[in-house]
Coordinates of C-alpha atoms in Angstrom, one line a residue:
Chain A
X1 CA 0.0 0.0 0.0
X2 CA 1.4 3.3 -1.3
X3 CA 2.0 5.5 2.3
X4 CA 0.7 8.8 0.4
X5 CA -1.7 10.7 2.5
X6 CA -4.5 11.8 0.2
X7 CA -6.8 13.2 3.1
X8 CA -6.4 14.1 6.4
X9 CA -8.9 15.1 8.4
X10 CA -8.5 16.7 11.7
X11 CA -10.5 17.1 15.0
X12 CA -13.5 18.0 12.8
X13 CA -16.6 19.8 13.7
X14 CA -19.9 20.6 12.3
X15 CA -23.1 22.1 13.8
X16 CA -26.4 23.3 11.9
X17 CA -27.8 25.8 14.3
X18 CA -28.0 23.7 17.6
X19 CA -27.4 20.2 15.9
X20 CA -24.4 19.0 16.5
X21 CA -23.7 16.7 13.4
X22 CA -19.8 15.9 13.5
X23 CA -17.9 15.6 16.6
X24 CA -14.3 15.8 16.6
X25 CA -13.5 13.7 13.6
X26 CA -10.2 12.5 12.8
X27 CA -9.6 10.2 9.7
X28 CA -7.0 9.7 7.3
X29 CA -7.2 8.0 3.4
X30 CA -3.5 6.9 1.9
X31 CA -3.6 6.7 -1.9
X32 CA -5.2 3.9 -3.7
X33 CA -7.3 3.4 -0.3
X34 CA -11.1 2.5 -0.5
X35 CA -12.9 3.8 2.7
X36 CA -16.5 3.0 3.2
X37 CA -18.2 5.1 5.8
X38 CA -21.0 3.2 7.0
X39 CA -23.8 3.8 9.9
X40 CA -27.4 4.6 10.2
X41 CA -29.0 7.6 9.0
X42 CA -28.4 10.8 10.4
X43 CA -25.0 10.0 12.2
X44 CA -23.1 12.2 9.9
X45 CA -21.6 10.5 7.4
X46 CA -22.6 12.5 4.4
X47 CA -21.8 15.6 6.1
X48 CA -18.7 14.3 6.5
X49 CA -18.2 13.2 2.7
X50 CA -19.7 16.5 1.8
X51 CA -17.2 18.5 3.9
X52 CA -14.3 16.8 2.4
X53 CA -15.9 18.5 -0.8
X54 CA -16.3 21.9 0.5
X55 CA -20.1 21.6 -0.2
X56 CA -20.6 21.9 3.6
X57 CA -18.7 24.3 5.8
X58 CA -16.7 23.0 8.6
X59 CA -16.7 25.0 12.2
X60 CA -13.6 23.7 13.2
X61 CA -10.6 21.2 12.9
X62 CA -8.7 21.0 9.5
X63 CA -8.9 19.0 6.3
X64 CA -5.8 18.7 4.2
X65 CA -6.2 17.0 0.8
X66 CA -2.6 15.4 -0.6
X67 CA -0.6 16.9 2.2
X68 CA -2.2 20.2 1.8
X69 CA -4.3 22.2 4.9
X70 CA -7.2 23.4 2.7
X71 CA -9.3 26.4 4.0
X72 CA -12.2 28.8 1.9
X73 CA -10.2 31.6 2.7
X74 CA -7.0 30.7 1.5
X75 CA -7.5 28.5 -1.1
X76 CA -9.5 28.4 -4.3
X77 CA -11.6 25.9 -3.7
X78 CA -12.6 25.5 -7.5
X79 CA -9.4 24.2 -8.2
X80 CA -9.6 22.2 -5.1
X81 CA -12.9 20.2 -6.3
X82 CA -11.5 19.4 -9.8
X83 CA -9.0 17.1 -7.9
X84 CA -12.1 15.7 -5.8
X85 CA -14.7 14.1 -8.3
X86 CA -17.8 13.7 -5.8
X87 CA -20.9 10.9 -6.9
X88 CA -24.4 11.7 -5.4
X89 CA -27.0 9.8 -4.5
X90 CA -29.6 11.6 -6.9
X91 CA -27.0 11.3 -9.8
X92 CA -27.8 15.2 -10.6
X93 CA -27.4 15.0 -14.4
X94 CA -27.5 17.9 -16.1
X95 CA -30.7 17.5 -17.7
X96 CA -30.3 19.6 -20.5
X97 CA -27.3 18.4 -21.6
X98 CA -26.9 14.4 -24.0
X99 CA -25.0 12.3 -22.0
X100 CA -21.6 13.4 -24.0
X101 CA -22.6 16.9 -23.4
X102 CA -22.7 15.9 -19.6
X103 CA -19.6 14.7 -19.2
X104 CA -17.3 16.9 -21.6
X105 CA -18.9 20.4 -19.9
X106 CA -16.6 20.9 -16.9
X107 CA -12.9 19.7 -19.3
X108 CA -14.2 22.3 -21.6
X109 CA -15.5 25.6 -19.7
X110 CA -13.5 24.6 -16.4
X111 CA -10.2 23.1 -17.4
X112 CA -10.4 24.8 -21.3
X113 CA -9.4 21.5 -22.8
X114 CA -10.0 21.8 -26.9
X115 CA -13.3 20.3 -27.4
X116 CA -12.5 17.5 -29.6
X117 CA -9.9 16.1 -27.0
X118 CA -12.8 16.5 -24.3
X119 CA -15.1 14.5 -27.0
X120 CA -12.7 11.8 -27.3
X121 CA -12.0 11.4 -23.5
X122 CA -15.4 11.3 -22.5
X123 CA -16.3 8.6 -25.5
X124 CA -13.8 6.5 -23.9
X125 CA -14.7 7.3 -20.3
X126 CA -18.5 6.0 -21.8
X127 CA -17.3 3.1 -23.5
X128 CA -15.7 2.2 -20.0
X129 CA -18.8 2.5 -17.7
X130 CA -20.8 0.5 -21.1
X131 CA -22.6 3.6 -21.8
X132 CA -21.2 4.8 -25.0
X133 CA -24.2 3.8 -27.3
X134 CA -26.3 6.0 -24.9
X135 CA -24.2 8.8 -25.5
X136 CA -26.4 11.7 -27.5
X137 CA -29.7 11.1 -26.0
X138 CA -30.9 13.2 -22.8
X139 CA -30.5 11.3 -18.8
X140 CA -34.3 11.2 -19.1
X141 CA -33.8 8.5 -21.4
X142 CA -31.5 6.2 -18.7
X143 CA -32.3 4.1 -15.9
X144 CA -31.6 5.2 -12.5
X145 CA -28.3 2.5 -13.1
X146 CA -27.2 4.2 -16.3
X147 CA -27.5 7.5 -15.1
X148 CA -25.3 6.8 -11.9
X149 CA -22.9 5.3 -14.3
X150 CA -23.4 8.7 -16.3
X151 CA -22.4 10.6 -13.3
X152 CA -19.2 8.5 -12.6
X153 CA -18.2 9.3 -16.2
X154 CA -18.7 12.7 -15.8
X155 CA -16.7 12.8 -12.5
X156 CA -13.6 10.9 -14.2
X157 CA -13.8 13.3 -16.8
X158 CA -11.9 16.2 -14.2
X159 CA -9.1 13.6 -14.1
X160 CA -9.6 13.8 -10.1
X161 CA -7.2 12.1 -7.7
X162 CA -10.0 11.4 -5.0
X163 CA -13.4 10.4 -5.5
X164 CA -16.2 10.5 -3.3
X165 CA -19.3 9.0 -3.3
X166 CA -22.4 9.9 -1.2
X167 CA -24.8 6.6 -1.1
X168 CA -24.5 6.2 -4.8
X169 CA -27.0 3.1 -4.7
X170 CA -29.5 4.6 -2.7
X171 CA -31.9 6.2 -5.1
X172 CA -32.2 2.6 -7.2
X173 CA -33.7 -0.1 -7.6
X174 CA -32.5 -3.4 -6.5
X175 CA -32.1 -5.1 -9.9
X176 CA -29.9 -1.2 -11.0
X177 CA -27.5 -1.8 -8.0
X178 CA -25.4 -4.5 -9.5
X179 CA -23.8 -2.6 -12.8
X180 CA -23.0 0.7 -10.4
X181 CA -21.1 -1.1 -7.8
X182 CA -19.2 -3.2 -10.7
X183 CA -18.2 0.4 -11.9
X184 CA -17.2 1.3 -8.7
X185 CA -15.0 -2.3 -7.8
X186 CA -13.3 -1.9 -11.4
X187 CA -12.3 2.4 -10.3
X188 CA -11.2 0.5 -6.8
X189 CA -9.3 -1.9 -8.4
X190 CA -7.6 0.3 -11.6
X191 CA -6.2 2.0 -7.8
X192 CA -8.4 5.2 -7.2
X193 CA -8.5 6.5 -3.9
X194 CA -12.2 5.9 -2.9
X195 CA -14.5 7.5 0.1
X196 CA -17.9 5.9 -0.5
X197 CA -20.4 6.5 1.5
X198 CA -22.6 3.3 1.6
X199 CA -25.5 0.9 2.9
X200 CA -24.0 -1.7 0.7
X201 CA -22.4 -4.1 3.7
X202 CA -21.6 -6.9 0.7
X203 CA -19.6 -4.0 -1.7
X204 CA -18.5 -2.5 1.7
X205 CA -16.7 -5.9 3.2
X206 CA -15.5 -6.9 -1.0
X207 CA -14.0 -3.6 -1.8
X208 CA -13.2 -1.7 1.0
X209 CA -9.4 -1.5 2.4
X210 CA -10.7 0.1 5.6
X211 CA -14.6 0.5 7.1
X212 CA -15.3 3.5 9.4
X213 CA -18.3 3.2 11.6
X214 CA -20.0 6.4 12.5
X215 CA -22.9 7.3 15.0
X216 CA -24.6 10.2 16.2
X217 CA -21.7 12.1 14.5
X218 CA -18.6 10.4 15.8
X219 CA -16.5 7.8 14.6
X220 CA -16.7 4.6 16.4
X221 CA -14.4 2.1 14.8
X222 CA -12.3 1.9 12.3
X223 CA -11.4 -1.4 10.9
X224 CA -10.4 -3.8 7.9
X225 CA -13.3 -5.5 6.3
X226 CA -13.1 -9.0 7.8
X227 CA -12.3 -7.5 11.4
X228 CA -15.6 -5.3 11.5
X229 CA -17.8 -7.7 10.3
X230 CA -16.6 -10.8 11.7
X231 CA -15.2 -9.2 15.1
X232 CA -16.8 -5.4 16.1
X233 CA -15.6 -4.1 18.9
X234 CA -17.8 -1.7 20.5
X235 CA -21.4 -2.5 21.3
X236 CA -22.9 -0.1 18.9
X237 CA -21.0 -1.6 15.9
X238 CA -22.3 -5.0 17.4
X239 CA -26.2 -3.7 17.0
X240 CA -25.5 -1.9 13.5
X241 CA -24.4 -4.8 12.1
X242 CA -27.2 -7.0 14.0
X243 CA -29.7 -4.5 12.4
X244 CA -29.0 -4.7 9.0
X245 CA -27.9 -8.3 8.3
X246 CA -31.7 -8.6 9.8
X247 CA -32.6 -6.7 6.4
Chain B
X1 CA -74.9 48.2 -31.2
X2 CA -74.0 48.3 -34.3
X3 CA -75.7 45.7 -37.2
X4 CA -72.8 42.8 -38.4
X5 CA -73.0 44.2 -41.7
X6 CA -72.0 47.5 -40.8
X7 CA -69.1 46.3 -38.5
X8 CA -68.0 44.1 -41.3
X9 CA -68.5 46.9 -43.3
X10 CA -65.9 49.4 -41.6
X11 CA -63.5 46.5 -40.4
X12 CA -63.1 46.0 -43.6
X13 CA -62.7 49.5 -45.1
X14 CA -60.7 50.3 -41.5
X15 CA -57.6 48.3 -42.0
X16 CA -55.0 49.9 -43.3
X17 CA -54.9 51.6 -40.5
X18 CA -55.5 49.3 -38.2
X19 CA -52.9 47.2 -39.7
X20 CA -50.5 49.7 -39.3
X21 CA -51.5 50.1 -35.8
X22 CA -51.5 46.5 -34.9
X23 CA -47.7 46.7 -35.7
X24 CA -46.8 49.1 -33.7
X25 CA -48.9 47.9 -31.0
X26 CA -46.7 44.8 -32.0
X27 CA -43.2 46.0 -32.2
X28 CA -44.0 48.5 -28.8
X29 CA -45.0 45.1 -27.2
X30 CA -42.3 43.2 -28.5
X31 CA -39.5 45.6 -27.3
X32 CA -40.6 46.2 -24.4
X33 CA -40.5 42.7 -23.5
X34 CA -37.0 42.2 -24.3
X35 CA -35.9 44.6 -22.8
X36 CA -38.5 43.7 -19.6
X37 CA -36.4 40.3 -19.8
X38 CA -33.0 42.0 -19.6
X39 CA -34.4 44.2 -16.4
X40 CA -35.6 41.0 -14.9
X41 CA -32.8 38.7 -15.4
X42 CA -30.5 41.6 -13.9
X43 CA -32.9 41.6 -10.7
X44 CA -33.7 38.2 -10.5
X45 CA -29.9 37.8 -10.0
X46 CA -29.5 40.3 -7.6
X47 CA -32.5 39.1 -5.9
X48 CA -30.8 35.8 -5.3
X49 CA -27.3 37.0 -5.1
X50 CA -26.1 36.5 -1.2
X51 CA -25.3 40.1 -1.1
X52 CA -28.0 41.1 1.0
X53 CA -27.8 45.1 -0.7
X54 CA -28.8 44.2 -4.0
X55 CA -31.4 42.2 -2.7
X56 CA -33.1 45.1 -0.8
X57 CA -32.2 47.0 -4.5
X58 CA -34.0 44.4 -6.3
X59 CA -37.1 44.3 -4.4
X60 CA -37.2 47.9 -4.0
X61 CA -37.7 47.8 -7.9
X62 CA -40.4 45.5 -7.8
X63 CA -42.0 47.2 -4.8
X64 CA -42.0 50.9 -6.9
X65 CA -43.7 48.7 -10.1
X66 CA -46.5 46.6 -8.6
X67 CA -46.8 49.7 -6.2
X68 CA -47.4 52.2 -8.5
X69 CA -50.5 52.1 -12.0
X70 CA -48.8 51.3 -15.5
X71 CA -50.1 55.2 -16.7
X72 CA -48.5 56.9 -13.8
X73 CA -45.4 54.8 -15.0
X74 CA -45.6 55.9 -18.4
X75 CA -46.6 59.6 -17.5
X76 CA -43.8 60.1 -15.7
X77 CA -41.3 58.9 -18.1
X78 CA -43.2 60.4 -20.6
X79 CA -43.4 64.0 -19.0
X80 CA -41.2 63.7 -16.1
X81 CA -37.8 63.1 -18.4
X82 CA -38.7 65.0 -21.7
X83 CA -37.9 68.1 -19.3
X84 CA -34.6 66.4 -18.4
X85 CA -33.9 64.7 -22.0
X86 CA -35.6 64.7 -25.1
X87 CA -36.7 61.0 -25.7
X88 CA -38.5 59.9 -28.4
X89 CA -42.7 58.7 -27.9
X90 CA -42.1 55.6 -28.8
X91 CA -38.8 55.0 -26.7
X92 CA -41.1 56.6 -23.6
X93 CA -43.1 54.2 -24.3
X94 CA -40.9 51.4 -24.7
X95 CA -38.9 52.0 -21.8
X96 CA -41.9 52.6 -19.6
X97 CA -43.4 49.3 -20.2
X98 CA -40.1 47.4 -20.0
X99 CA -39.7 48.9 -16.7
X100 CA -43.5 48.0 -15.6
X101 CA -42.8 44.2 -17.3
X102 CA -39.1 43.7 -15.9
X103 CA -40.6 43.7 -12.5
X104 CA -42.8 40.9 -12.6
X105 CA -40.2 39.3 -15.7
X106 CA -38.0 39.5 -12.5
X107 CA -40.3 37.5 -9.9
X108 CA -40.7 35.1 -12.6
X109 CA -36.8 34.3 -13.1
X110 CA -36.3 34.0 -9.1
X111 CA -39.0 31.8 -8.8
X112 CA -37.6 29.5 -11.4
X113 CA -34.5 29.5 -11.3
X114 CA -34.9 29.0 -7.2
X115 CA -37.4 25.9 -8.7
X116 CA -34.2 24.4 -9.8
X117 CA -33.0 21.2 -7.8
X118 CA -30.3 22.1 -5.5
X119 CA -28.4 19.3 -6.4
X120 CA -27.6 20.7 -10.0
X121 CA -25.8 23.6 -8.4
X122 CA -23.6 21.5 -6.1
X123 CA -22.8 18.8 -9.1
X124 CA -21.8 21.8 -11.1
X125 CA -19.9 22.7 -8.1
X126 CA -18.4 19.6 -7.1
X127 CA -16.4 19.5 -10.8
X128 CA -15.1 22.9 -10.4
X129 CA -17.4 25.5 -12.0
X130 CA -17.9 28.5 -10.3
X131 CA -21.2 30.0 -8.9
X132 CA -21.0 32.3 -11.9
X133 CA -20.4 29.8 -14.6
X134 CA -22.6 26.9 -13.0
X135 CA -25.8 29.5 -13.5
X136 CA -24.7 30.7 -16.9
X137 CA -24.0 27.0 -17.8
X138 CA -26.4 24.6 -15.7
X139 CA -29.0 26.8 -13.8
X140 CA -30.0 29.8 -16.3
X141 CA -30.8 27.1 -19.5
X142 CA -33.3 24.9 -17.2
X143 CA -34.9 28.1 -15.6
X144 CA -35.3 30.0 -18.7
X145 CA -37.5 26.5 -20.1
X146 CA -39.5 26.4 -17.0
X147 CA -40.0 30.2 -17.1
X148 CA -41.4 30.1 -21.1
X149 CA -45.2 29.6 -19.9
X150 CA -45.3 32.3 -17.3
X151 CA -43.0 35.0 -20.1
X152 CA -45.7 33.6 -22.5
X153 CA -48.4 34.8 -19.7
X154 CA -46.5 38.4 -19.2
X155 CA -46.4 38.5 -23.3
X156 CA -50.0 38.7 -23.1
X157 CA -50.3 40.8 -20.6
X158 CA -47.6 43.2 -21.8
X159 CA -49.4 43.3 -25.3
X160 CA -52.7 44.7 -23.5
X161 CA -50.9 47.1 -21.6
X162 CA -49.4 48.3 -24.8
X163 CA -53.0 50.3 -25.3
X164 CA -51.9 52.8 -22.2
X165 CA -49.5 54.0 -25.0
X166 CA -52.5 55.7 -26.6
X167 CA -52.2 58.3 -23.3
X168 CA -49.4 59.4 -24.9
X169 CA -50.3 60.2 -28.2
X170 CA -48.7 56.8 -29.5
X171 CA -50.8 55.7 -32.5
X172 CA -51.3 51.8 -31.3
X173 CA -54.1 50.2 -31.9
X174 CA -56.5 51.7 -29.1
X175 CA -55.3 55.1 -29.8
X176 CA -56.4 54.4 -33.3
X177 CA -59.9 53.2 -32.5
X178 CA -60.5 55.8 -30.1
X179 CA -59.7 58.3 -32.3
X180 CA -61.7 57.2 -35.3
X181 CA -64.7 56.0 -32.7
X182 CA -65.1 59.7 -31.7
X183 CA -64.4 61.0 -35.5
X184 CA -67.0 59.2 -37.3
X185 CA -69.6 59.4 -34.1
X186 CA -69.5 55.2 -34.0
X187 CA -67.5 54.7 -31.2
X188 CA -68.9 51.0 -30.6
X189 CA -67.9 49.8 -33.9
X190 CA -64.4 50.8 -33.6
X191 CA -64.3 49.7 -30.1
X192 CA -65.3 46.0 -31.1
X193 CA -63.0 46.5 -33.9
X194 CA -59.8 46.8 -32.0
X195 CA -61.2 44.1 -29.9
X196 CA -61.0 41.5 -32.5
X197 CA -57.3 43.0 -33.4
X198 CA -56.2 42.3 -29.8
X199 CA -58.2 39.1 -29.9
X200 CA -56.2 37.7 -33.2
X201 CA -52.8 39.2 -31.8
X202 CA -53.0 37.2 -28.4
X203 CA -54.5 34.1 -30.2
X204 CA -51.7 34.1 -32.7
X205 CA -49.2 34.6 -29.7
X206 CA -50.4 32.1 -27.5
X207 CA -49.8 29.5 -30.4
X208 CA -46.2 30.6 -30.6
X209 CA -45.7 30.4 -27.3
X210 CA -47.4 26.7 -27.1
X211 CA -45.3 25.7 -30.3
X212 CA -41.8 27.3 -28.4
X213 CA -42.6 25.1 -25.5
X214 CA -43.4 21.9 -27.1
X215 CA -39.5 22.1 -29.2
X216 CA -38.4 22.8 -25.9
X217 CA -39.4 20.3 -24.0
X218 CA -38.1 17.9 -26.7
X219 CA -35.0 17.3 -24.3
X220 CA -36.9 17.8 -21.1
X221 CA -37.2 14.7 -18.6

């Protein structure tokens, strides 16, 4: 395992208004690492993802991304995201836009690559996630599958060095699950460095190098695979899992 | 009331002028609508902008329009300015109406482009577009199809406000009616005249509107 530290993340805090969603969070993600954040709803987990982001606004600790402290104030965060590809659970597809216009619209107006270069990447980028016969008609045309896989596409297009994904299975039918998380294994496995945010336990224990349990906006354990589910430590892992292998 | 015959008769022998009027009536409606949708993008953004100043701006604007009657509007860029600087009737008139039109053009873009799923902005985000290019890009284009029904609605509106015009001395087509009405003692027939003009302009409009919309929505989900 390369020893590159991708993210850091320290003594993290987040509040909306009175709510206080992330306690003291400290976490760290080496390169070519797959971390699945699991835990029920509510205990902070896409806050979490969505911090490392900058979609949500931390109220204290630091987050440094490839060695890097990263603050609002200091940093252009535009330039930050287009090393962070983030995957959300509503896929958020340009709806306006043909597939190929989704995915070649940030190379172009963000990192002014000549369009017939962004044209070609994202073809192949398609062809890779089996989409590429899909690629002039609108999302509205998709399945909920294909337009995830859309979305993935169009977040490998920014060539980012992290990717994030906020409960990318969530919003899909059972039978649609299967092809997203095969996209996902094959990004894990070509050695992208992966925070997925996931109800998945199967994709969680297959692909995941390390699985952090949250609740009520802490981190509980962190663990390999096999350890956490075969041997949690603390009670409330021990429930959490009970819960949802009852599923 | 007049007999058909008689209003068939004078419709008939009436419209060359009418005609004449019905395109300015026309071309006062349709600038003033463009230029009502440049005024109402420009406060619709500043309405949403996190700036809280040009928000107060922006619905100071729209408090003074809907506040204030459409002829008190035009009367006092009509009269109020030509003291100031000469400006032509028709540009009076224009402006006066793109002024009045902006304001609710304005209410209409927020309201869209605020009915836009959040999530678009943050995906646009998230790859590294700024707030500025993500509405240009992703938010503007989606608001501007949902807003074509309710622009379609102000068209209509905007082309029967057109007739306050005729207050100052703009020949459009209810100045025009009036005016022959009250020359020819038969101010019924014109009246109902310059009804059916209107009728036919909005009917016409309405099917543009209805035809924009549907190649439109082609792409829509």
């Amino acid at each position: 395992m390369n020893e590159r530290e991708m993210i850091k993340i320290e003594n993290l805090h987040k509040s909306y208004g009175s709510l206080h969603v992330l306690k003291d969070i400290n976490m760290s993600v080496y390169e070519s690492e797959v971390v699945c954040l699991v835990g029920a709803s509510g205990s902070g987990k896409s806050t979490l993802l969505r911090c490392l982001n900058f979609l949500e606004k931390r109220e204290g600790g630091r987050i440094s991304i490839r060695g890097e402290e990263i603050s609002p104030e200091t940093h252009n965060i535009n330039n930050v995201r287009q090393t962070v590809g983030m995957v959300f659970q509503h896929f958020n597809l340009f709806p306006h836009k043909t597939v190929l216009e989704n995915v070649i619209e940030a190379p172009i107006m963000v990192k002014k690559i000549p369009k017939d270069q962004a044209i070609a990447e994202a073809k192949e980028l398609l062809q890779k996630v089996g989409l590429l016969d899909k690629a002039n008609v609108h999302p509205s045309k998709l399945s909920g599958g294909q337009k995830q896989r859309v979305a993935i596409a169009r977040s490998l297009a920014m060539k980012p060095d992290i990717m994030l994904f906020d409960e990318p299975t969530s919003a899909l039918d059972p039978q649609l699950v299967g092809e997203v998380l095969a996209t996902m294994k094959e990004l894990a496995d070509e050695g992208m460095t992966m925070v997925v945010v996931t109800h998945e336990m199967g994709f969680a224990r297959e692909v995941a190098d390390w699985i952090v349990f949250m609740d009520d906006g802490r981190i509980i354990e962190r663990d390999r695979p096999d350890e956490f589910f075969d041997h949690p430590k603390e009670q409330r892992t021990k429930e959490f899992l009970q819960a949802t292998m009852l599923k | 009331m007049p007999s058909f015959s008689h209003f068939l008769h004078t419709f008939i022998s009436s419209k060359n002028l009418f005609i004449d009027a019905a395109l300015l009536t026309l071309k006062l409606t349709v600038v003033s609508i463009l230029i009502g949708i440049l005024f109402g993008l420009f406060f619709a953004l500043l309405k949403i902008s996190r700036i809280k100043v040009l928000g107060y701006i922006s619905n100071a604007y729209v408090f003074l329009v809907r506040g204030t009657p459409l002829i008190v509007q035009i009367f006092i860029l009509y009269f109020g300015f030509s003291g100031i600087f000469l400006i032509p009737d028709f540009w009076a008139a224009a402006l006066a109406l793109a002024f009045h039109n902006g304001a609710y053009i304005a209410e209409i873009f927020r309201g869209t482009i605020q009915s836009i799923d959040k999530g678009q902005m943050e995906a646009a985000r998230s790859l590294g577009m700024t707030r500025i290019l993500a509405m240009r890009r992703i938010i503007l284009p989606q608001a501007f199809k949902r807003a074509l029904p309710p622009l379609g609605n102000q068209f209509i509106i905007g082309l029967k406000d057109s007739s306050l015009a005729a207050f100052i001395s703009m020949n459009e087509l209810f100045n025009v009616s009036t005016t022959l009405g009250s020359n020819n003692f038969d101010e019924m027939t014109y009246l109902l005249i310059v009804a059916v003009y209107y009728l036919i302009l909005v009917a016409v409009l309405t099917m543009l509107v209805s035809l924009f919309e549907k190649r439109l929505a082609v792409s829509d989900r």
